[in-house]
Amino acid sequence: MTDSKAAKLPRKAYEKELLRLQTELVKLQEWVRAEGARLVVVFEGRDAAGKGGTIKRVTEHLNPRVARIAALPKPTERERTQWYFQRYVEHLPAAGEIVLFDRSWYNRAGVEHVMGFCTKEEYQLFLRQCPIFERMLVEDGVLLRKYWFSVSDTEQQERFRKRLEDPLRRWKLSPMDLESITHWEAYSRAKDAMQVHTDIAEAPWYVVESDDKRRARLNMIAHLLESVPYHEAPPPVLELPERPPSTGYQRPPRDLQTYVPDHAAHL
């Protein structure tokens, strides 16, 4: 386990290693596509634990047609009448695809349970069915990885404060996020119960210490890469063709089109 009190990772070392890991992620992506593999990565954790920032670094250089993010909104009235896992199933990958769940079916074990958005019976049913559901995914060949981002109460409070003060990140903060402060222990108990029931051999939970965001990102990505038996897939042989000679095409006059104003000229 990484010491959450370790010194902050220097930016230069972080950026160098991040680039190396992102290069490996591209190789992983190409292996997934070439082998027709299906990879699901679940990101869970408390509000402001660093899930979104890590997902951003994972996908930064990947092909969005191969690797996509599933961040589902609250269920519609129709979806509330479905089997709980049903709306998540339709977002699972086909052959050659990677899906990153920015929160997942574990909403039922966390916010829905703590805030009373589901009944006790629905919660207990989830705890019974979830291991079965995940075993079915793994048995069918899905590569399932589950990460819990663990942040301390003091660090979470500080990140909330920064979000309140930063207009570029203010959208990340919701009334539900702030309520999580007053329900800290309830969420802790819910997390403990969730992991007792769903930390299974076929799909174990991996805890990421995330008080240092840089360490958390590198540790999570490095672990993901180590956990998947990928190899570098031979790239297709491509050659830049010669540009053919002109056949007389002339571009229409510029004044016939509407151009974006040159905002940069005034800087």
C-alpha positions as a printed Julia matrix, in Angstrom:
267×3 Matrix{Float64}:
   0.0     0.0     0.0
   1.24    3.49   -0.84
   1.76    5.85    2.08
  -0.9     8.56    1.67
   1.31   10.93    3.68
   4.27   10.63    1.3
   5.69   13.83   -0.12
   3.96   15.25   -3.16
   5.41   13.86   -6.36
   7.41   16.53   -8.24
   5.73   17.72  -11.42
   8.72   17.0   -13.67
   8.95   13.37  -12.55
   5.17   13.03  -12.78
   4.93   14.37  -16.32
   7.81   12.22  -17.56
   6.34    9.01  -16.16
   2.81    9.95  -17.23
   3.94   10.29  -20.84
   5.64    6.9   -20.69
   2.51    5.28  -19.25
   0.25    6.99  -21.78
   2.45    5.59  -24.55
   1.85    2.14  -23.08
  -1.89    2.86  -22.93
  -1.85    3.44  -26.69
  -0.19    0.02  -27.08
  -2.85   -1.47  -24.82
  -5.55    0.14  -26.96
  -4.08   -1.31  -30.15
  -3.85   -4.73  -28.54
  -7.49   -4.53  -27.46
  -8.49   -3.62  -31.01
  -6.31   -6.24  -32.68
  -7.3    -9.06  -30.32
 -10.99   -8.13  -30.15
 -10.72   -7.87  -26.36
 -13.3    -6.18  -24.15
 -11.98   -4.09  -21.28
 -14.12   -2.47  -18.58
 -12.55   -0.18  -15.98
 -14.71    0.96  -13.07
 -13.76    4.17  -11.27
 -15.38    4.61   -7.87
 -14.63    6.64   -4.76
 -15.78    9.6    -2.75
 -16.6    12.94   -4.33
 -13.42   14.86   -5.28
 -11.3    11.72   -4.9
  -9.63   12.25   -8.28
 -11.55    9.85  -10.51
 -12.3    12.36  -13.26
  -8.75   13.66  -13.49
  -7.39   10.15  -13.75
  -9.89    9.2   -16.46
  -8.87   12.31  -18.39
  -5.21   11.24  -18.32
  -6.06    7.68  -19.3
  -8.03    8.74  -22.37
  -5.95   11.77  -23.37
  -4.17   10.05  -26.27
  -6.6     7.23  -26.98
  -8.98    6.84  -29.9
 -12.51    7.79  -28.72
 -13.89    5.18  -31.12
 -12.05    2.51  -29.14
 -11.97    3.92  -25.62
 -15.06    5.72  -24.38
 -16.29    7.06  -21.06
 -19.64    6.02  -19.6
 -20.85    8.63  -17.11
 -24.54    7.97  -16.73
 -26.97   10.59  -15.37
 -29.62    9.72  -12.82
 -32.07    7.12  -14.16
 -35.24    8.15  -15.95
 -38.66    7.08  -14.69
 -38.65    4.28  -17.25
 -35.17    3.13  -16.24
 -36.27    2.98  -12.61
 -38.66    0.18  -13.57
 -35.95   -1.88  -15.31
 -33.69   -4.5   -13.82
 -31.11   -2.37  -12.02
 -28.11   -3.47  -14.11
 -29.98   -3.12  -17.41
 -29.0     0.43  -18.29
 -25.34   -0.31  -17.56
 -25.33   -3.42  -19.76
 -26.01   -1.4   -22.9
 -22.8     0.58  -22.3
 -20.59   -2.5   -22.03
 -17.93   -2.86  -24.75
 -18.11   -4.95  -27.89
 -15.01   -6.66  -29.27
 -12.08   -4.27  -29.61
 -13.46   -1.66  -27.21
 -12.59   -0.15  -23.83
 -15.21    1.41  -21.55
 -14.3     3.51  -18.54
 -17.17    3.87  -16.07
 -17.03    7.22  -14.29
 -19.12    5.82  -11.47
 -21.04    2.68  -12.26
 -23.61    0.22  -10.98
 -22.01    0.79   -7.58
 -24.13    3.93   -7.22
 -26.66    1.68   -5.54
 -24.16    0.62   -2.89
 -23.09    4.22   -2.26
 -25.09    7.36   -2.81
 -28.44    5.62   -3.42
 -28.12    3.62   -0.21
 -26.76    6.44    1.97
 -29.15    9.12    0.71
 -32.22    6.86    0.71
 -32.72    6.83   -3.06
 -33.34    3.08   -3.0
 -35.17    0.81   -0.58
 -33.42   -1.51    1.84
 -34.72   -4.43   -0.21
 -33.26   -3.0    -3.43
 -29.94   -2.43   -1.67
 -29.78   -5.97   -0.31
 -30.75   -7.38   -3.72
 -27.9    -5.41   -5.29
 -25.36   -6.83   -2.85
 -26.52  -10.36   -3.73
 -26.72   -9.87   -7.48
 -23.62   -7.75   -8.1
 -21.06  -10.55   -7.6
 -23.15  -12.8    -9.85
 -23.38  -10.08  -12.5
 -19.64   -9.47  -12.45
 -18.8   -13.17  -12.54
 -20.99  -13.46  -15.64
 -19.05  -10.63  -17.31
 -15.69  -12.2   -16.51
 -16.87  -15.67  -17.51
 -17.93  -14.23  -20.87
 -14.41  -12.91  -21.42
 -14.73   -9.29  -20.28
 -11.58   -7.91  -18.64
 -13.03   -6.17  -15.57
 -10.94   -3.87  -13.37
 -12.38   -2.01  -10.37
 -10.61    0.91   -8.68
 -11.65    2.67   -5.48
 -10.07    6.13   -5.07
  -9.52    6.78   -1.37
  -9.25   10.39   -0.19
  -9.0    11.71    3.37
 -11.65   13.98    4.85
  -9.26   16.92    5.12
  -8.09   16.61    1.52
 -11.67   16.28    0.27
 -12.65   19.42    2.18
  -9.76   21.34    0.65
 -10.67   20.2    -2.87
 -14.28   21.25   -2.33
 -13.09   24.68   -1.19
 -10.93   25.09   -4.3
 -13.84   24.1    -6.53
 -16.04   26.72   -4.9
 -13.44   29.39   -5.63
 -12.5    28.3    -9.17
 -14.99   29.28  -11.91
 -13.5    26.63  -14.23
 -14.19   23.84  -11.74
 -17.29   25.17  -10.01
 -19.47   22.93  -12.17
 -17.88   19.88  -10.52
 -19.49   20.77   -7.21
 -23.13   19.93   -6.55
 -25.35   20.13   -3.45
 -25.1    16.32   -3.26
 -21.31   16.6    -3.1
 -21.5    18.97   -0.17
 -23.92   16.67    1.62
 -21.27   13.98    1.49
 -19.33   15.97    4.1
 -22.09   15.53    6.67
 -22.5    11.85    5.74
 -18.8    10.96    5.86
 -19.14    8.06    8.27
 -22.26    6.72    6.56
 -20.39    6.63    3.27
 -17.46    4.93    5.01
 -19.73    2.18    6.34
 -21.4     1.8     2.95
 -18.01    1.47    1.25
 -16.89   -1.15    3.75
 -20.07   -3.2     3.29
 -19.85   -2.88   -0.5
 -16.32   -4.22   -0.59
 -17.12   -7.09    1.78
 -19.82   -8.3    -0.61
 -18.24   -7.47   -3.97
 -14.48   -7.93   -3.52
 -14.51  -11.25   -5.36
 -11.62  -13.27   -6.75
 -12.87  -12.85  -10.32
 -13.12   -9.05   -9.97
 -11.31   -7.74   -6.89
 -11.29   -4.16   -5.7
  -8.05   -2.21   -6.01
  -7.7     0.77   -3.67
  -5.88    3.86   -4.94
  -4.58    6.27   -2.29
  -5.46    9.63   -3.85
  -4.53   12.45   -1.49
  -1.7    13.1    -3.97
  -3.42   13.24   -7.35
  -0.21   12.78   -9.31
   0.75    9.61   -7.45
  -2.8     8.3    -7.73
  -2.9     8.73  -11.5
   0.46    7.08  -12.08
  -0.24    4.24   -9.64
  -3.64    3.46  -11.13
  -2.47    3.53  -14.75
   0.64    1.47  -14.0
  -1.46   -1.13  -12.2
  -3.97   -1.34  -15.04
  -1.17   -1.9   -17.54
   0.42   -4.57  -15.37
  -2.9    -6.36  -14.87
  -3.68   -6.82  -18.57
  -1.57   -9.32  -20.57
  -1.23   -7.05  -23.59
   1.63   -6.9   -26.04
   2.58   -4.46  -28.74
   0.47   -5.16  -31.81
   2.3    -4.64  -35.13
   1.06   -1.34  -36.63
  -0.29   -1.35  -40.18
   2.25   -0.5   -42.86
   1.43    3.01  -44.07
   3.1     5.08  -46.73
   2.42    8.73  -47.46
   1.3     8.91  -51.11
   2.58   11.48  -53.55
   0.21   14.39  -54.04
  -1.22   14.17  -57.59
  -0.76   17.09  -59.99
  -3.44   19.75  -60.13
  -6.38   19.26  -62.48
  -7.31   22.94  -62.53
  -9.39   23.22  -59.36
  -9.76   26.8   -58.09
 -10.98   27.66  -54.62
 -14.12   29.88  -54.5
 -13.55   33.55  -53.56
 -13.03   33.95  -49.81
 -15.73   36.65  -49.56
 -18.37   34.04  -50.42
 -17.77   32.27  -47.11
 -18.21   33.34  -43.5
 -15.0    33.04  -41.5
 -14.44   32.95  -37.79
 -13.06   36.34  -36.67
  -9.33   36.38  -35.91
  -9.59   36.73  -32.15
  -5.93   35.73  -31.76
  -4.82   38.84  -33.7
  -5.82   41.03  -30.74
  -3.7    39.19  -28.19
